[in-house]
PDB file of C-alpha atoms and ligand atoms in Angstrom:
ATOM      1  CA  MET A   1     164.276  77.717  87.573  1.00 44.00           C
ATOM      2  CA  SER A   2     163.598  74.612  89.809  1.00 53.00           C
ATOM      3  CA  ARG A   3     166.271  73.579  91.611  1.00 60.00           C
ATOM      4  CA  PRO A   4     165.888  69.917  92.957  1.00 65.00           C
ATOM      5  CA  PHE A   5     164.445  69.092  96.121  1.00 77.00           C
ATOM      6  CA  ASP A   6     163.905  66.033  98.184  1.00 88.00           C
ATOM      7  CA  THR A   7     160.373  65.504  98.154  1.00 93.00           C
ATOM      8  CA  SER A   8     160.936  62.645 100.961  1.00 94.00           C
ATOM      9  CA  GLU A   9     162.322  65.082 102.976  1.00 95.00           C
ATOM     10  CA  LEU A  10     159.685  67.653 102.810  1.00 96.00           C
ATOM     11  CA  GLN A  11     157.039  64.563 103.978  1.00 97.00           C
ATOM     12  CA  ARG A  12     158.842  64.209 106.667  1.00 97.00           C
ATOM     13  CA  ARG A  13     159.461  67.370 107.705  1.00 97.00           C
ATOM     14  CA  VAL A  14     155.267  67.841 106.775  1.00 97.00           C
ATOM     15  CA  ASP A  15     154.675  64.611 109.072  1.00 97.00           C
ATOM     16  CA  ALA A  16     156.842  65.937 111.641  1.00 98.00           C
ATOM     17  CA  VAL A  17     154.892  69.128 112.288  1.00 98.00           C
ATOM     18  CA  ARG A  18     151.581  67.501 112.163  1.00 98.00           C
ATOM     19  CA  GLU A  19     153.097  65.264 114.991  1.00 98.00           C
ATOM     20  CA  LYS A  20     154.102  68.564 116.597  1.00 98.00           C
ATOM     21  CA  ILE A  21     150.237  69.455 116.599  1.00 98.00           C
ATOM     22  CA  ASP A  22     148.597  66.944 117.301  1.00 98.00           C
ATOM     23  CA  ARG A  23     151.122  66.448 120.479  1.00 98.00           C
ATOM     24  CA  SER A  24     150.359  70.101 121.695  1.00 98.00           C
ATOM     25  CA  ALA A  25     146.662  70.055 121.049  1.00 98.00           C
ATOM     26  CA  MET A  26     146.507  66.880 123.112  1.00 98.00           C
ATOM     27  CA  LYS A  27     148.231  68.228 125.776  1.00 98.00           C
ATOM     28  CA  VAL A  28     145.275  71.038 126.465  1.00 98.00           C
ATOM     29  CA  GLY A  29     142.572  68.346 125.486  1.00 98.00           C
ATOM     30  CA  ARG A  30     141.799  70.346 121.904  1.00 98.00           C
ATOM     31  CA  GLN A  31     141.374  68.541 118.851  1.00 97.00           C
ATOM     32  CA  SER A  32     143.724  69.196 115.543  1.00 95.00           C
ATOM     33  CA  LYS A  33     141.524  68.892 113.386  1.00 96.00           C
ATOM     34  CA  ASP A  34     140.422  72.532 115.196  1.00 97.00           C
ATOM     35  CA  ILE A  35     143.972  73.734 114.422  1.00 98.00           C
ATOM     36  CA  LEU A  36     145.131  74.729 110.751  1.00 98.00           C
ATOM     37  CA  LEU A  37     148.067  74.720 109.617  1.00 98.00           C
ATOM     38  CA  CYS A  38     149.225  77.047 107.047  1.00 98.00           C
ATOM     39  CA  ALA A  39     152.447  77.076 104.661  1.00 98.00           C
ATOM     40  CA  ALA A  40     154.567  80.253 104.568  1.00 98.00           C
ATOM     41  CA  CYS A  41     155.627  79.733 101.410  1.00 97.00           C
ATOM     42  CA  LYS A  42     157.791  82.657 100.903  1.00 96.00           C
ATOM     43  CA  ALA A  43     160.855  82.256  98.502  1.00 94.00           C
ATOM     44  CA  GLN A  44     160.056  78.867  97.634  1.00 96.00           C
ATOM     45  CA  ASP A  45     159.444  77.619  93.521  1.00 95.00           C
ATOM     46  CA  SER A  46     156.224  77.206  92.461  1.00 97.00           C
ATOM     47  CA  ALA A  47     157.523  72.834  92.236  1.00 96.00           C
ATOM     48  CA  VAL A  48     157.744  72.304  95.831  1.00 97.00           C
ATOM     49  CA  VAL A  49     155.093  74.586  97.139  1.00 97.00           C
ATOM     50  CA  ARG A  50     152.735  72.009  94.777  1.00 97.00           C
ATOM     51  CA  ALA A  51     154.919  68.819  96.113  1.00 97.00           C
ATOM     52  CA  SER A  52     153.396  70.106  99.920  1.00 97.00           C
ATOM     53  CA  ALA A  53     149.733  70.842  98.756  1.00 98.00           C
ATOM     54  CA  GLU A  54     150.073  67.163  97.929  1.00 97.00           C
ATOM     55  CA  MET A  55     150.887  66.691 101.681  1.00 97.00           C
ATOM     56  CA  GLY A  56     149.458  67.508 105.149  1.00 91.00           C
ATOM     57  CA  ILE A  57     148.807  71.467 104.623  1.00 97.00           C
ATOM     58  CA  ASP A  58     145.107  73.048 105.076  1.00 98.00           C
ATOM     59  CA  ALA A  59     146.613  76.656 103.340  1.00 98.00           C
ATOM     60  CA  PHE A  60     149.330  78.508 101.784  1.00 98.00           C
ATOM     61  CA  GLY A  61     150.740  81.461 103.720  1.00 98.00           C
ATOM     62  CA  GLU A  62     152.144  84.350 101.018  1.00 98.00           C
ATOM     63  CA  ASN A  63     154.298  87.728 101.981  1.00 97.00           C
ATOM     64  CA  ARG A  64     154.607  89.160  98.473  1.00 97.00           C
ATOM     65  CA  MET A  65     150.898  89.428  96.358  1.00 96.00           C
ATOM     66  CA  GLN A  66     153.717  89.036  93.554  1.00 96.00           C
ATOM     67  CA  GLU A  67     154.550  85.316  94.893  1.00 97.00           C
ATOM     68  CA  MET A  68     151.387  84.739  95.177  1.00 98.00           C
ATOM     69  CA  ALA A  69     150.696  85.485  91.579  1.00 97.00           C
ATOM     70  CA  LEU A  70     153.300  83.888  89.898  1.00 97.00           C
ATOM     71  CA  HIS A  71     152.096  80.568  92.610  1.00 98.00           C
ATOM     72  CA  LEU A  72     148.785  80.925  91.443  1.00 97.00           C
ATOM     73  CA  ASN A  73     149.587  81.774  87.880  1.00 97.00           C
ATOM     74  CA  GLU A  74     151.550  77.972  88.160  1.00 98.00           C
ATOM     75  CA  GLU A  75     148.852  76.476  90.029  1.00 97.00           C
ATOM     76  CA  ALA A  76     151.192  75.706  92.811  1.00 98.00           C
ATOM     77  CA  TYR A  77     148.411  75.412  95.376  1.00 98.00           C
ATOM     78  CA  LEU A  78     146.447  72.955  93.541  1.00 97.00           C
ATOM     79  CA  ASP A  79     143.126  73.201  95.592  1.00 95.00           C
ATOM     80  CA  LYS A  80     144.190  74.553  98.477  1.00 98.00           C
ATOM     81  CA  PRO A  81     143.401  77.849  99.813  1.00 98.00           C
ATOM     82  CA  CYS A  82     145.952  80.542  99.717  1.00 98.00           C
ATOM     83  CA  HIS A  83     146.387  82.960 102.997  1.00 98.00           C
ATOM     84  CA  PHE A  84     148.038  87.067 102.487  1.00 98.00           C
ATOM     85  CA  ILE A  85     149.797  87.435 105.914  1.00 98.00           C
ATOM     86  CA  GLY A  86     152.705  89.848 105.299  1.00 96.00           C
ATOM     87  CA  HIS A  87     152.485  93.902 104.782  1.00 94.00           C
ATOM     88  CA  LEU A  88     150.177  95.169 101.901  1.00 95.00           C
ATOM     89  CA  GLN A  89     150.212  97.941 100.991  1.00 94.00           C
ATOM     90  CA  THR A  90     147.376  99.614  99.848  1.00 95.00           C
ATOM     91  CA  ASN A  91     148.340  99.926  96.265  1.00 95.00           C
ATOM     92  CA  LYS A  92     147.846  96.480  96.016  1.00 96.00           C
ATOM     93  CA  VAL A  93     145.082  95.286  97.851  1.00 97.00           C
ATOM     94  CA  LYS A  94     143.100  95.395  94.578  1.00 95.00           C
ATOM     95  CA  PHE A  95     145.609  92.133  93.410  1.00 96.00           C
ATOM     96  CA  VAL A  96     145.159  90.460  96.620  1.00 98.00           C
ATOM     97  CA  ALA A  97     141.167  90.673  97.338  1.00 98.00           C
ATOM     98  CA  GLY A  98     139.148  87.362  95.999  1.00 97.00           C
ATOM     99  CA  LYS A  99     142.582  85.939  95.476  1.00 97.00           C
ATOM    100  CA  ALA A 100     143.246  85.180  99.235  1.00 98.00           C
ATOM    101  CA  ALA A 101     141.174  83.362 100.512  1.00 98.00           C
ATOM    102  CA  LEU A 102     142.198  85.154 104.260  1.00 98.00           C
ATOM    103  CA  ILE A 103     144.016  88.456 104.539  1.00 98.00           C
ATOM    104  CA  GLN A 104     145.580  87.803 108.376  1.00 98.00           C
ATOM    105  CA  SER A 105     147.746  91.369 107.973  1.00 96.00           C
ATOM    106  CA  VAL A 106     144.988  94.306 108.026  1.00 96.00           C
ATOM    107  CA  GLY A 107     146.142  96.226 110.623  1.00 93.00           C
ATOM    108  CA  SER A 108     145.344  99.503 109.517  1.00 92.00           C
ATOM    109  CA  VAL A 109     141.668 101.889 109.042  1.00 94.00           C
ATOM    110  CA  ARG A 110     143.337 102.573 105.503  1.00 95.00           C
ATOM    111  CA  LEU A 111     143.865  99.096 104.303  1.00 96.00           C
ATOM    112  CA  PHE A 112     140.972  98.199 106.240  1.00 96.00           C
ATOM    113  CA  ASP A 113     139.059 100.546 103.419  1.00 97.00           C
ATOM    114  CA  ALA A 114     141.035  99.605 100.384  1.00 98.00           C
ATOM    115  CA  ILE A 115     140.243  96.158 101.120  1.00 98.00           C
ATOM    116  CA  SER A 116     136.262  96.889 101.402  1.00 98.00           C
ATOM    117  CA  SER A 117     136.011  99.080  98.087  1.00 97.00           C
ATOM    118  CA  ALA A 118     138.236  96.305  96.238  1.00 98.00           C
ATOM    119  CA  ALA A 119     136.092  93.445  97.530  1.00 98.00           C
ATOM    120  CA  VAL A 120     132.651  95.572  97.258  1.00 98.00           C
ATOM    121  CA  LYS A 121     134.327  96.413  93.185  1.00 97.00           C
ATOM    122  CA  LEU A 122     134.621  93.006  92.662  1.00 98.00           C
ATOM    123  CA  GLY A 123     131.103  91.777  94.215  1.00 98.00           C
ATOM    124  CA  ILE A 124     132.720  89.694  96.682  1.00 98.00           C
ATOM    125  CA  THR A 125     132.843  89.804 100.571  1.00 98.00           C
ATOM    126  CA  GLN A 126     136.507  89.208 101.620  1.00 98.00           C
ATOM    127  CA  ASP A 127     138.000  87.057 104.533  1.00 98.00           C
ATOM    128  CA  VAL A 128     140.231  89.187 106.641  1.00 98.00           C
ATOM    129  CA  LEU A 129     142.064  88.925 110.184  1.00 98.00           C
ATOM    130  CA  ILE A 130     143.330  91.809 112.288  1.00 98.00           C
ATOM    131  CA  GLU A 131     147.137  92.106 112.883  1.00 97.00           C
ATOM    132  CA  ILE A 132     147.464  92.999 116.540  1.00 96.00           C
ATOM    133  CA  ASN A 133     150.702  94.646 117.787  1.00 92.00           C
ATOM    134  CA  LEU A 134     151.049  93.989 121.646  1.00 85.00           C
ATOM    135  CA  GLY A 135     154.942  94.264 121.587  1.00 72.00           C
ATOM    136  CA  ARG A 136     154.498  98.040 120.393  1.00 64.00           C
ATOM    137  CA  GLU A 137     156.888  97.864 118.101  1.00 65.00           C
ATOM    138  CA  GLU A 138     157.145 100.406 115.759  1.00 66.00           C
ATOM    139  CA  SER A 139     158.994  98.472 112.944  1.00 64.00           C
ATOM    140  CA  LYS A 140     155.553  96.292 112.930  1.00 70.00           C
ATOM    141  CA  ALA A 141     152.547  96.149 110.998  1.00 80.00           C
ATOM    142  CA  GLY A 142     149.645  95.516 112.873  1.00 90.00           C
ATOM    143  CA  ILE A 143     147.126  97.812 116.031  1.00 93.00           C
ATOM    144  CA  ALA A 144     147.601  98.445 119.483  1.00 92.00           C
ATOM    145  CA  LYS A 145     144.815  96.085 121.441  1.00 91.00           C
ATOM    146  CA  GLU A 146     143.324  99.402 122.649  1.00 93.00           C
ATOM    147  CA  GLU A 147     142.641 100.317 118.600  1.00 94.00           C
ATOM    148  CA  LEU A 148     140.678  96.737 118.514  1.00 96.00           C
ATOM    149  CA  PHE A 149     137.208  98.120 119.225  1.00 96.00           C
ATOM    150  CA  PRO A 150     137.166 101.268 117.688  1.00 95.00           C
ATOM    151  CA  LEU A 151     138.670  99.386 114.494  1.00 95.00           C
ATOM    152  CA  MET A 152     135.418  97.117 115.029  1.00 96.00           C
ATOM    153  CA  ASP A 153     133.289  99.662 115.104  1.00 94.00           C
ATOM    154  CA  HIS A 154     134.368 101.678 111.645  1.00 94.00           C
ATOM    155  CA  ALA A 155     134.636  97.858 109.850  1.00 93.00           C
ATOM    156  CA  ALA A 156     131.105  97.091 111.029  1.00 91.00           C
ATOM    157  CA  ALA A 157     130.128  99.938 108.576  1.00 92.00           C
ATOM    158  CA  LEU A 158     131.771  98.553 105.582  1.00 96.00           C
ATOM    159  CA  SER A 159     130.521  96.277 102.760  1.00 97.00           C
ATOM    160  CA  GLY A 160     132.667  93.330 101.153  1.00 97.00           C
ATOM    161  CA  ILE A 161     134.182  92.581 104.391  1.00 97.00           C
ATOM    162  CA  ARG A 162     133.851  90.063 107.094  1.00 97.00           C
ATOM    163  CA  VAL A 163     136.975  90.678 110.431  1.00 98.00           C
ATOM    164  CA  ARG A 164     137.235  86.344 111.086  1.00 98.00           C
ATOM    165  CA  GLY A 165     139.387  86.816 114.008  1.00 98.00           C
ATOM    166  CA  LEU A 166     143.109  87.926 114.821  1.00 98.00           C
ATOM    167  CA  MET A 167     146.936  87.553 113.572  1.00 98.00           C
ATOM    168  CA  VAL A 168     149.839  88.251 116.158  1.00 97.00           C
ATOM    169  CA  ILE A 169     153.663  88.044 115.104  1.00 94.00           C
ATOM    170  CA  PRO A 170     155.404  88.450 118.684  1.00 90.00           C
ATOM    171  CA  PRO A 171     158.337  89.885 119.261  1.00 89.00           C
ATOM    172  CA  VAL A 172     161.596  87.229 117.391  1.00 86.00           C
ATOM    173  CA  MET A 173     163.670  87.925 120.850  1.00 87.00           C
ATOM    174  CA  ALA A 174     160.956  87.059 123.328  1.00 90.00           C
ATOM    175  CA  ASP A 175     161.402  84.210 125.181  1.00 95.00           C
ATOM    176  CA  GLU A 176     158.557  81.705 126.185  1.00 97.00           C
ATOM    177  CA  LYS A 177     157.071  83.562 129.265  1.00 97.00           C
ATOM    178  CA  GLU A 178     157.288  86.317 127.130  1.00 95.00           C
ATOM    179  CA  THR A 179     155.684  84.837 124.372  1.00 96.00           C
ATOM    180  CA  ARG A 180     152.827  82.794 125.506  1.00 97.00           C
ATOM    181  CA  ILE A 181     152.220  86.171 127.247  1.00 96.00           C
ATOM    182  CA  TYR A 182     151.663  87.707 123.855  1.00 95.00           C
ATOM    183  CA  PHE A 183     149.407  84.762 123.078  1.00 97.00           C
ATOM    184  CA  GLN A 184     148.066  84.718 126.239  1.00 98.00           C
ATOM    185  CA  GLU A 185     146.341  88.739 125.897  1.00 97.00           C
ATOM    186  CA  THR A 186     145.664  88.047 122.109  1.00 97.00           C
ATOM    187  CA  HIS A 187     143.778  85.017 122.841  1.00 98.00           C
ATOM    188  CA  ALA A 188     141.857  86.820 125.564  1.00 98.00           C
ATOM    189  CA  LEU A 189     140.999  89.477 122.902  1.00 97.00           C
ATOM    190  CA  MET A 190     139.784  86.799 120.362  1.00 98.00           C
ATOM    191  CA  GLU A 191     137.377  85.956 123.225  1.00 98.00           C
ATOM    192  CA  ARG A 192     136.596  89.161 123.598  1.00 97.00           C
ATOM    193  CA  LEU A 193     135.731  90.472 120.642  1.00 97.00           C
ATOM    194  CA  LYS A 194     133.620  86.873 119.831  1.00 97.00           C
ATOM    195  CA  THR A 195     131.139  88.196 122.547  1.00 96.00           C
ATOM    196  CA  GLN A 196     130.070  91.930 121.179  1.00 94.00           C
ATOM    197  CA  GLY A 197     128.145  91.148 117.888  1.00 91.00           C
ATOM    198  CA  TYR A 198     129.527  93.002 115.693  1.00 93.00           C
ATOM    199  CA  GLU A 199     128.042  93.115 111.934  1.00 89.00           C
ATOM    200  CA  ASN A 200     130.615  92.224 109.932  1.00 93.00           C
ATOM    201  CA  CYS A 201     132.143  90.036 111.983  1.00 96.00           C
ATOM    202  CA  LEU A 202     131.918  86.142 112.536  1.00 97.00           C
ATOM    203  CA  PRO A 203     135.330  85.471 114.649  1.00 97.00           C
ATOM    204  CA  ASP A 204     136.652  81.758 114.452  1.00 98.00           C
ATOM    205  CA  THR A 205     139.976  81.999 113.765  1.00 98.00           C
ATOM    206  CA  LEU A 206     143.341  82.789 115.886  1.00 98.00           C
ATOM    207  CA  SER A 207     146.256  82.876 113.761  1.00 98.00           C
ATOM    208  CA  MET A 208     149.394  82.339 115.726  1.00 98.00           C
ATOM    209  CA  GLY A 209     152.886  80.544 116.251  1.00 97.00           C
ATOM    210  CA  MET A 210     155.513  79.809 113.470  1.00 98.00           C
ATOM    211  CA  SER A 211     158.391  77.027 113.418  1.00 97.00           C
ATOM    212  CA  ASP A 212     159.838  78.094 117.234  1.00 96.00           C
ATOM    213  CA  THR A 213     156.816  78.738 118.560  1.00 97.00           C
ATOM    214  CA  PHE A 214     153.604  77.224 117.186  1.00 98.00           C
ATOM    215  CA  GLU A 215     153.309  74.318 119.785  1.00 98.00           C
ATOM    216  CA  TRP A 216     153.546  76.751 122.358  1.00 98.00           C
ATOM    217  CA  ALA A 217     150.310  78.570 120.865  1.00 98.00           C
ATOM    218  CA  ILE A 218     148.429  75.317 120.248  1.00 98.00           C
ATOM    219  CA  GLU A 219     148.403  75.856 123.799  1.00 98.00           C
ATOM    220  CA  GLU A 220     147.687  78.991 124.134  1.00 98.00           C
ATOM    221  CA  GLY A 221     144.494  78.923 122.415  1.00 98.00           C
ATOM    222  CA  ALA A 222     146.247  79.334 118.709  1.00 98.00           C
ATOM    223  CA  THR A 223     143.405  77.794 115.699  1.00 98.00           C
ATOM    224  CA  LEU A 224     146.073  78.788 112.219  1.00 98.00           C
ATOM    225  CA  VAL A 225     149.734  78.328 113.182  1.00 98.00           C
ATOM    226  CA  ARG A 226     151.703  80.386 109.983  1.00 98.00           C
ATOM    227  CA  VAL A 227     155.153  77.792 109.410  1.00 98.00           C
ATOM    228  CA  GLY A 228     157.927  78.146 107.117  1.00 98.00           C
ATOM    229  CA  ARG A 229     161.352  77.104 108.145  1.00 97.00           C
ATOM    230  CA  SER A 230     159.732  73.722 110.057  1.00 97.00           C
ATOM    231  CA  ILE A 231     158.326  72.699 106.264  1.00 97.00           C
ATOM    232  CA  TYR A 232     160.365  73.705 103.894  1.00 96.00           C
ATOM    233  CA  GLY A 233     163.868  74.339 106.622  1.00 92.00           C
ATOM    234  CA  GLU A 234     165.740  77.566 106.384  1.00 86.00           C
ATOM    235  CA  ARG A 235     165.713  80.419 104.146  1.00 76.00           C
ATOM    236  CA  ASN A 236     169.051  81.316 102.587  1.00 68.00           C
TER     237      ASN A 236
HETATM  238  C1  LIG B   1     158.013  83.980 107.184  1.00 61.77           C
HETATM  239  C2  LIG B   1     156.979  84.126 107.778  1.00 61.77           C
HETATM  240  C3  LIG B   1     156.213  83.077 108.778  1.00 61.77           C
HETATM  241  C4  LIG B   1     156.810  81.435 109.402  1.00 61.77           C
HETATM  242  O1  LIG B   1     158.047  81.212 110.073  1.00 61.77           O
HETATM  243  P1  LIG B   1     159.012  80.507 110.080  1.00 61.77           P
HETATM  244  O2  LIG B   1     160.025  81.136 111.557  1.00 61.77           O
HETATM  245  O3  LIG B   1     159.722  80.275 108.991  1.00 61.77           O
HETATM  246  O4  LIG B   1     157.964  79.321 110.302  1.00 61.77           O
HETATM  247  C5  LIG B   1     154.683  83.747 109.314  1.00 61.77           C
HETATM  248  N1  LIG B   1     153.595  84.413 109.552  1.00 61.77           N
HETATM  249  C6  LIG B   1     154.659  85.660 109.016  1.00 61.77           C
HETATM  250  C7  LIG B   1     154.517  86.440 108.818  1.00 61.77           C
HETATM  251  C8  LIG B   1     155.411  85.029 108.060  1.00 61.77           C
HETATM  252  O5  LIG B   1     156.375  86.362 107.283  1.00 61.77           O
END
């Protein structure tokens, strides 16, 4: 059952996020067309997702395979691509590969291998981002920055996979200064990745920033921001 919702309120929120993207980009001499808005639509009804797909959103970000399947089935994204941004279990990879235009949250060799074999079976190349865990939070997915280049060496030998860049989720408790440092470190890592000339790597996407942090992220070089609450409201 879909709950009633206010389309004009949704439009106002999307417009407000867009304006903030424009302002942050301008502040650092960047163009807002170089920053993708990925709407994190977890726990949203297909009707709400579909309404937002007609607004200024570039892609949708899903955390759960089941919700992605439902939204796809109900054609909620219209013609917009869908990204997978949540924790992905290796046994669920076959349900996500080929459906998500980009899997943003690849943080282990095992996941790389599973995505590669699923993609080879489908005869596709799956675009992915590597999730970096700079906070070294045990509860959080992602790899430490020292592990990035060993992981890239491993990925270079795999078929069916193409690394498009990096994704980071700083610790929720970090303040502005700390959060910006996480973004700067990830940006620096991305710049190093670009100079390495790896096989299976076309690094053009730096995914950083959520509702409370996307403006800082853009100032620090993000090319994609993942915004949920500022578009859909607080989750219950
Ligand atoms: C939910 C989520 C977001 C969006 O967070 P908000 O605070 O709602 O903007 C971004 N990235 C990931 C990985 C998420 O799970």
